[in-house]
Coordinates of C-alpha atoms in Angstrom, one line a residue:
Chain A
M15 CA -54.5 111.3 132.0
L16 CA -57.2 109.6 130.1
D17 CA -56.5 106.3 128.7
K18 CA -57.7 105.2 125.2
N19 CA -61.1 104.1 126.5
G20 CA -61.3 107.5 128.5
I21 CA -60.9 109.5 125.2
A22 CA -63.5 107.4 123.5
K23 CA -66.0 107.7 126.5
R24 CA -65.5 111.5 126.2
I25 CA -66.1 111.6 122.7
A26 CA -69.2 109.5 123.0
K27 CA -70.8 112.5 124.8
E28 CA -70.4 114.4 121.5
V29 CA -72.7 111.9 119.7
K30 CA -76.4 113.0 119.7
D31 CA -79.5 111.0 118.9
G32 CA -80.4 110.8 115.5
M33 CA -76.7 111.3 114.2
Y34 CA -75.1 109.5 111.1
V35 CA -71.6 109.0 112.3
N36 CA -68.3 107.6 110.6
L37 CA -65.9 106.2 112.9
G38 CA -62.1 105.8 112.0
I39 CA -59.9 103.0 112.9
G40 CA -58.2 102.9 116.4
I41 CA -59.8 105.0 119.3
P42 CA -62.7 106.2 117.3
T43 CA -63.9 102.6 117.0
L44 CA -64.0 102.2 120.6
V45 CA -66.5 105.2 120.8
A46 CA -69.4 103.0 119.9
N47 CA -68.9 101.2 123.1
Y48 CA -70.0 104.2 125.2
V49 CA -72.8 105.5 123.2
P50 CA -75.7 105.4 125.9
E51 CA -78.6 102.8 125.0
H52 CA -81.3 105.5 124.7
I53 CA -79.1 107.4 122.0
E54 CA -79.9 106.0 118.6
V55 CA -77.0 106.4 116.1
V56 CA -76.4 104.9 112.7
L57 CA -72.7 104.2 111.8
Q58 CA -71.5 104.4 108.5
S59 CA -68.6 102.4 107.0
E60 CA -67.4 103.9 104.0
N61 CA -67.0 100.9 102.0
G62 CA -70.7 101.0 101.4
L63 CA -72.9 100.4 104.8
L64 CA -75.1 102.4 106.9
G65 CA -76.0 100.7 110.1
T66 CA -73.0 98.8 110.9
G67 CA -73.7 96.2 113.6
P68 CA -71.4 94.4 116.1
F69 CA -69.0 91.7 115.1
P70 CA -70.6 88.4 114.3
F71 CA -70.9 85.4 116.5
E72 CA -68.3 82.9 115.9
G73 CA -69.1 80.8 112.9
E74 CA -71.4 83.3 111.5
E75 CA -68.8 85.4 109.7
D76 CA -69.7 86.4 106.3
A77 CA -66.7 87.3 103.9
D78 CA -69.1 89.7 101.8
L79 CA -70.0 91.7 104.9
I80 CA -67.0 93.9 106.3
N81 CA -66.5 97.4 107.8
A82 CA -64.0 99.9 106.4
G83 CA -61.5 98.3 108.5
K84 CA -62.0 95.0 106.6
Q85 CA -63.2 93.4 109.8
T86 CA -66.1 91.0 109.6
V87 CA -69.3 92.6 110.9
T88 CA -73.1 92.4 110.8
T89 CA -76.1 94.6 109.6
L90 CA -78.8 95.7 112.0
P91 CA -82.6 96.3 111.3
G92 CA -82.6 99.3 109.1
S93 CA -79.2 98.9 107.6
S94 CA -78.6 99.8 104.0
I95 CA -75.9 99.0 101.4
F96 CA -74.6 100.8 98.5
D97 CA -71.6 101.2 96.2
S98 CA -68.4 103.2 97.1
A99 CA -69.3 106.2 94.8
M100 CA -72.8 106.7 96.7
S101 CA -70.9 106.2 100.0
F102 CA -68.5 109.1 99.5
G103 CA -71.4 110.9 97.7
M104 CA -73.4 111.0 101.2
I105 CA -70.0 112.2 102.7
R106 CA -69.3 114.9 100.3
A107 CA -72.9 115.9 100.3
Q108 CA -72.6 116.3 104.3
K109 CA -75.3 113.8 104.9
V110 CA -73.0 112.0 107.4
D111 CA -73.3 114.2 110.7
L112 CA -70.1 113.5 112.6
T113 CA -66.7 112.0 111.6
I114 CA -64.4 110.8 114.5
L115 CA -60.8 109.9 113.5
G116 CA -57.5 109.7 114.7
A117 CA -54.4 112.0 113.8
M118 CA -50.7 112.4 114.0
E119 CA -50.7 116.3 114.2
V120 CA -53.5 118.9 114.2
S121 CA -52.7 122.7 114.0
E122 CA -54.2 125.6 115.6
N123 CA -55.9 126.5 112.4
G124 CA -57.6 123.1 112.1
D125 CA -55.3 121.3 109.6
I126 CA -54.8 117.7 110.1
A127 CA -52.0 115.3 109.2
N128 CA -52.8 111.6 109.6
W129 CA -51.7 109.5 106.5
K130 CA -48.2 109.8 105.7
V131 CA -44.7 110.0 107.3
P132 CA -41.8 110.8 104.9
G133 CA -39.2 108.1 105.1
K134 CA -41.6 105.5 106.2
M135 CA -43.8 103.2 104.0
V136 CA -46.9 105.2 102.8
K137 CA -50.0 103.0 103.1
G138 CA -52.3 105.5 101.7
M139 CA -55.1 108.1 102.7
G140 CA -58.1 105.6 102.2
G141 CA -61.1 107.6 102.8
A142 CA -59.6 110.2 105.2
M143 CA -59.0 113.1 102.5
D144 CA -62.6 112.6 101.6
L145 CA -64.0 112.5 105.0
V146 CA -62.1 115.6 106.3
A147 CA -62.8 117.7 103.2
S148 CA -66.5 117.5 103.7
A149 CA -67.7 116.4 107.0
K150 CA -70.0 118.9 108.8
K151 CA -68.4 118.1 112.2
I152 CA -64.9 116.3 112.8
I153 CA -63.6 115.3 116.2
V154 CA -59.8 114.1 116.4
A155 CA -59.1 111.3 118.9
M156 CA -55.4 111.2 119.7
Q157 CA -52.5 111.3 122.1
H158 CA -51.6 114.7 123.1
C159 CA -47.7 114.0 122.5
D160 CA -46.0 111.7 120.4
K161 CA -43.8 108.7 121.7
A162 CA -40.8 111.1 121.8
G163 CA -42.9 113.6 124.1
N164 CA -43.5 116.0 121.2
S165 CA -46.6 118.0 121.2
K166 CA -49.1 117.1 118.5
L167 CA -51.0 120.0 118.9
L168 CA -49.1 122.4 116.8
P169 CA -48.8 125.9 115.2
H170 CA -48.6 124.4 111.8
C171 CA -48.4 120.4 110.7
T172 CA -45.0 119.4 109.9
L173 CA -46.2 116.2 108.3
P174 CA -47.9 116.0 105.0
L175 CA -51.6 117.3 105.3
T176 CA -54.6 115.2 105.1
G177 CA -56.8 118.2 105.0
V178 CA -56.9 122.0 105.8
H179 CA -59.1 124.2 108.3
C180 CA -61.4 121.2 108.9
I181 CA -60.9 120.3 112.5
Q182 CA -63.2 121.8 115.3
K183 CA -62.6 119.5 118.3
V184 CA -59.7 117.6 119.5
V185 CA -59.9 114.9 122.6
T186 CA -56.5 113.8 123.9
D187 CA -55.3 111.9 127.0
L188 CA -55.0 115.5 128.5
G189 CA -58.2 117.2 127.7
V190 CA -60.8 118.6 125.4
F191 CA -59.9 121.4 123.0
D192 CA -62.2 123.5 120.5
I193 CA -60.3 124.9 117.7
H194 CA -61.5 128.3 116.8
D195 CA -60.0 131.6 115.2
G196 CA -56.4 129.9 115.0
A197 CA -56.2 128.7 118.5
F198 CA -56.7 125.6 120.7
I199 CA -59.2 126.5 123.3
L200 CA -59.0 124.3 126.5
L201 CA -62.5 123.2 127.5
E202 CA -61.9 120.4 129.8
R203 CA -58.8 118.8 131.4
A204 CA -58.3 115.3 132.6
A205 CA -58.9 115.2 136.6
D206 CA -55.3 114.4 137.4
V207 CA -53.7 116.8 134.7
S208 CA -52.8 120.4 135.6
I209 CA -53.5 123.4 133.3
E210 CA -49.6 123.9 133.6
E211 CA -49.0 120.6 132.0
I212 CA -51.4 121.2 129.1
K213 CA -49.7 124.5 128.7
A214 CA -46.4 122.9 128.5
K215 CA -47.3 120.1 126.2
T216 CA -49.3 122.3 123.6
A217 CA -47.0 123.8 121.0
G218 CA -49.9 125.5 119.2
K219 CA -51.5 128.6 120.4
L220 CA -53.6 127.8 123.5
I221 CA -56.3 129.7 125.1
I222 CA -57.3 129.1 128.7
P223 CA -60.7 130.3 129.5
N224 CA -61.7 131.5 133.0
H225 CA -63.6 128.1 133.5
V226 CA -62.0 124.9 132.6
G227 CA -64.3 121.8 133.3
I228 CA -63.0 118.3 134.4
V229 CA -63.4 115.5 131.9
E230 CA -66.1 113.1 133.1
Chain B
M16 CA -75.8 85.6 69.8
G17 CA -77.9 88.8 70.2
F18 CA -77.3 89.9 73.6
N19 CA -76.0 86.9 75.1
K20 CA -72.7 87.9 76.9
V21 CA -71.8 84.7 78.1
V22 CA -68.4 83.2 77.7
N23 CA -67.1 79.8 79.2
N24 CA -64.7 80.6 81.6
A25 CA -62.1 83.3 82.9
H26 CA -59.8 82.3 80.0
E27 CA -62.2 83.4 77.2
A28 CA -63.4 86.3 79.3
C29 CA -59.7 87.8 79.8
A30 CA -58.8 87.3 75.9
G31 CA -57.4 90.5 74.6
I32 CA -56.0 91.8 77.7
Q33 CA -52.4 92.7 76.7
D34 CA -49.2 93.9 78.3
G35 CA -49.1 97.7 79.0
M36 CA -52.9 97.9 79.3
T37 CA -55.0 99.7 82.1
L38 CA -57.3 97.2 84.0
M39 CA -59.8 98.3 86.6
V40 CA -60.3 95.5 89.3
G41 CA -63.1 95.7 91.6
G42 CA -63.2 94.8 95.2
F43 CA -62.6 96.5 98.8
G44 CA -59.7 94.6 100.4
L45 CA -60.4 91.0 99.6
C46 CA -64.1 91.5 99.6
G47 CA -65.8 91.3 96.3
I48 CA -62.5 90.8 94.2
P49 CA -62.8 89.0 90.7
E50 CA -60.9 85.9 92.0
N51 CA -61.0 83.7 88.9
S52 CA -59.9 86.6 86.6
I53 CA -56.9 87.5 88.7
S54 CA -55.9 83.8 88.4
E55 CA -56.4 83.9 84.8
L56 CA -54.2 87.0 84.4
V57 CA -51.3 85.3 86.4
K58 CA -51.7 82.5 84.0
M59 CA -51.7 84.6 81.0
G60 CA -48.6 86.5 82.4
V61 CA -49.5 89.7 81.0
K62 CA -47.0 92.4 82.0
N63 CA -46.7 96.1 82.6
L64 CA -50.2 96.6 83.8
T65 CA -51.5 99.6 85.4
C66 CA -54.3 98.5 87.7
I67 CA -57.0 100.8 89.2
S68 CA -58.0 99.1 92.4
N69 CA -58.7 100.3 95.9
N70 CA -56.2 98.1 97.3
A71 CA -53.6 95.7 96.3
G72 CA -54.5 92.6 97.9
V73 CA -52.3 90.6 100.3
D74 CA -49.0 88.9 99.5
D75 CA -50.6 85.6 98.4
F76 CA -54.1 86.6 97.4
G77 CA -56.1 89.2 95.4
L78 CA -53.9 91.6 93.4
G79 CA -51.0 90.4 95.4
L80 CA -50.6 87.4 93.0
L81 CA -50.1 89.8 90.2
L82 CA -47.4 91.6 92.1
Q83 CA -45.6 88.6 92.9
G84 CA -45.2 87.8 89.3
K85 CA -44.0 91.4 88.8
Q86 CA -46.9 92.0 86.2
V87 CA -48.0 95.4 87.6
K88 CA -46.1 98.5 86.4
K89 CA -48.3 101.1 88.2
M90 CA -51.1 100.7 91.0
I91 CA -53.6 103.5 91.4
S92 CA -55.1 102.8 94.8
S93 CA -56.2 104.7 98.0
Y94 CA -54.8 102.3 100.5
V95 CA -52.2 99.6 100.0
G96 CA -50.9 98.8 103.6
E97 CA -51.6 94.8 103.8
N98 CA -48.8 93.8 101.2
A99 CA -45.1 93.2 102.0
E100 CA -44.1 92.3 98.3
F101 CA -46.0 95.5 97.3
E102 CA -43.9 97.7 99.9
R103 CA -40.6 96.0 98.7
Q104 CA -41.4 96.9 94.9
M105 CA -42.5 100.3 95.7
L106 CA -39.5 101.1 97.8
S107 CA -37.1 99.6 95.2
G108 CA -38.9 101.9 92.5
E109 CA -39.9 98.8 90.6
L110 CA -43.6 99.6 90.9
D111 CA -45.2 103.1 90.2
V112 CA -47.9 103.9 92.8
E113 CA -50.4 106.8 92.6
L114 CA -52.5 107.2 95.7
V115 CA -56.0 108.7 95.3
P116 CA -58.4 109.6 98.0
Q117 CA -61.0 106.8 98.2
G118 CA -63.9 108.8 97.3
T119 CA -62.0 110.5 94.4
L120 CA -61.3 107.0 93.1
A121 CA -64.8 105.9 93.2
T122 CA -66.1 109.0 91.6
R123 CA -63.5 108.9 88.9
C124 CA -64.8 105.5 87.9
M125 CA -68.3 106.7 88.0
A126 CA -67.5 109.7 85.9
A127 CA -66.3 107.3 83.4
G128 CA -69.4 105.3 83.5
Y129 CA -71.6 108.2 83.3
G130 CA -69.9 109.9 80.4
M131 CA -68.3 112.9 82.3
P132 CA -64.7 114.0 81.6
V133 CA -64.2 115.4 85.0
I134 CA -65.3 115.9 88.7
Y135 CA -64.9 118.4 91.3
T136 CA -64.0 117.3 94.6
P137 CA -62.8 119.0 97.8
A138 CA -61.0 115.9 98.9
G139 CA -57.3 116.8 98.8
V140 CA -57.4 120.5 98.5
G141 CA -54.4 122.1 100.4
T142 CA -52.5 118.6 100.4
E143 CA -49.9 117.1 98.1
V144 CA -52.9 115.4 96.1
A145 CA -53.7 118.8 94.9
I146 CA -50.3 119.6 93.3
G147 CA -50.5 120.5 89.7
K148 CA -54.2 120.3 89.5
E149 CA -56.6 122.7 88.5
T150 CA -58.8 124.2 91.2
R151 CA -62.3 126.1 91.2
V152 CA -64.0 127.7 93.7
F153 CA -67.8 127.1 94.0
N154 CA -70.1 128.7 96.6
G155 CA -66.9 130.0 98.4
K156 CA -65.5 126.4 98.7
T157 CA -62.4 124.9 96.7
Y158 CA -62.6 122.0 94.8
L159 CA -59.9 119.9 92.5
M160 CA -60.7 118.9 89.2
E161 CA -60.0 115.3 88.8
Y162 CA -60.2 113.4 85.5
A163 CA -62.5 110.2 84.7
F164 CA -60.6 107.2 84.5
D165 CA -59.9 105.6 81.2
A166 CA -59.5 101.9 81.5
D167 CA -59.1 99.3 78.6
F168 CA -60.8 96.5 80.7
A169 CA -62.9 96.6 84.0
I170 CA -63.2 93.3 85.9
V171 CA -65.7 92.9 88.3
K172 CA -67.3 90.3 90.7
A173 CA -71.0 90.0 91.2
W174 CA -73.2 87.6 93.2
K175 CA -75.6 87.0 90.4
G176 CA -75.7 87.8 86.8
D177 CA -78.0 86.9 83.8
T178 CA -77.0 86.0 80.2
M179 CA -77.6 89.5 79.1
G180 CA -74.9 90.7 81.7
N181 CA -77.4 92.3 84.2
L182 CA -75.7 92.2 87.7
I183 CA -76.6 91.9 91.3
F184 CA -74.2 92.6 94.1
R185 CA -74.1 90.9 97.6
S186 CA -73.7 92.9 100.8
T187 CA -70.7 95.0 101.0
A188 CA -69.0 93.0 98.2
R189 CA -70.6 95.5 96.1
N190 CA -68.2 98.5 96.8
F191 CA -66.3 99.5 93.7
N192 CA -67.7 96.9 91.4
P193 CA -70.8 98.7 90.0
M194 CA -68.9 101.8 89.1
M195 CA -66.0 99.8 87.6
A196 CA -68.4 98.0 85.7
M197 CA -69.6 101.1 84.1
A198 CA -66.2 102.3 83.3
G199 CA -64.4 99.9 81.2
K200 CA -64.0 100.0 77.4
I201 CA -64.7 96.4 77.9
T202 CA -66.1 95.0 81.1
I203 CA -65.8 91.5 82.4
A204 CA -68.0 90.3 85.2
E205 CA -67.5 87.0 86.9
V206 CA -70.4 85.9 89.2
E207 CA -71.3 83.4 91.6
E208 CA -74.3 82.3 89.8
L209 CA -75.2 82.9 86.4
V210 CA -78.9 82.4 85.3
P211 CA -80.9 82.9 82.2
A212 CA -82.1 86.3 81.1
G213 CA -85.7 86.9 82.7
E214 CA -84.8 85.2 86.2
L215 CA -83.6 88.2 87.7
D216 CA -86.2 90.9 88.7
P217 CA -85.5 93.9 86.8
D218 CA -86.3 96.0 89.8
H219 CA -83.4 94.5 91.6
I220 CA -80.5 94.9 89.0
H221 CA -77.7 96.9 90.3
T222 CA -75.7 97.0 87.0
P223 CA -77.8 96.9 83.8
G224 CA -76.1 94.6 81.1
I225 CA -75.6 97.4 78.8
Y226 CA -72.3 97.9 80.6
V227 CA -71.1 94.4 80.7
H228 CA -69.5 92.8 77.6
R229 CA -68.5 89.5 78.9
I230 CA -70.0 87.3 81.6
F231 CA -69.2 83.8 83.3
Q232 CA -69.9 81.9 86.2
G233 CA -66.7 81.7 88.5
V234 CA -65.8 78.4 90.2
G235 CA -64.2 77.7 93.6
Y236 CA -64.5 81.2 95.3
E237 CA -62.3 81.1 98.4
K238 CA -63.6 84.7 99.6
R239 CA -60.8 85.0 102.1
I240 CA -61.5 87.0 105.0
E241 CA -58.8 89.6 105.9
Q242 CA -59.8 90.5 109.4
R243 CA -61.9 87.9 111.0
T244 CA -63.6 89.6 113.9
T245 CA -66.2 87.8 116.0
Q246 CA -67.9 87.9 119.3
K247 CA -68.6 85.0 121.8
R248 CA -72.1 84.0 122.3
A249 CA -73.5 85.2 125.8

């Protein structure tokens, strides 16, 4: 099984040179640590920053310079800053090439639920609905099953939706899946996870191609 | 006189804000919030406010201060997760909350400032956000029709401003401030540094003074950091 860093490392392979990328909170944030040095990417923070840099050195935090997770960050050579309307303008206009975000559920037709659990405190969707509605390419990073062991790859989402027909790829602790024509297609499995286990833990329609790779 | 928008302090700037009004309040988290004006609203004790703001502050800072005094009737925000008193009031039904996707929130402010009654956005299509809303299909994609906001006052924070109300924001403290500044029937700007007209380069102005009705130099900015993240020097 892949741990959080393993999931992030695998997703980093989907990041190509010259991409503008929006990373969500949680595992997606870790992806930045695994993008090879020879690949240039620009990270967008939807509060209004392109070219999000690393955390500042202690003592150099700037209250005016934060990322979308409200963490203190830095700028990089070539960074730019803009207002919230322009930030979501560039997302809506598909200038941002890749969005990576977490989810509570994904369905076989590419629907995603990641913002609200009925009966629990609702914190809000933030920018997630805007991102999934518009992004050219979206990759979901999540655990394959919830804490009770229930599959999060479903025929239909049971939680309130964040967006519909929008997810193309899911990377979980068990493997890598494309979503296509109403099914999850198993592309790669974690080295120590059997196809039988993945079948058992995937509630949505699952297609097993003749060749299934191993996640490296 | 003329185009001098300067008032002496937050007290003068907030004159006329009354119970039941709708206020836009700039900022993202605690970054770029109008600290002086929020303190003044607490002092004034105005109640039953509807606040349009991306977040609701934390328990003891930002809009959380207005929530403590039960001055807010309704919050229109995209994310409200950092505030226990907010949660309590929301669950008890004392506080009405309308959650709006962040880009929709920003663009509904922008629309008001650009004189456009509605926007079309794909955000929220097929979700509960879309319930009861008109949709239209453009080029094969479905969009929701969302209305421009209508706010009695917009309250923003800028880095520098001049006596004619021209504003320059600093770093990511810009966030919602420019489009909210454009959207208020009356716009109040508090700035860290107020300078005479002519000192700011016209090419560097983010918000032209035509949108700003009252401006004052704020005092004692705390600029609290919500998530202090750092790295050690190698």
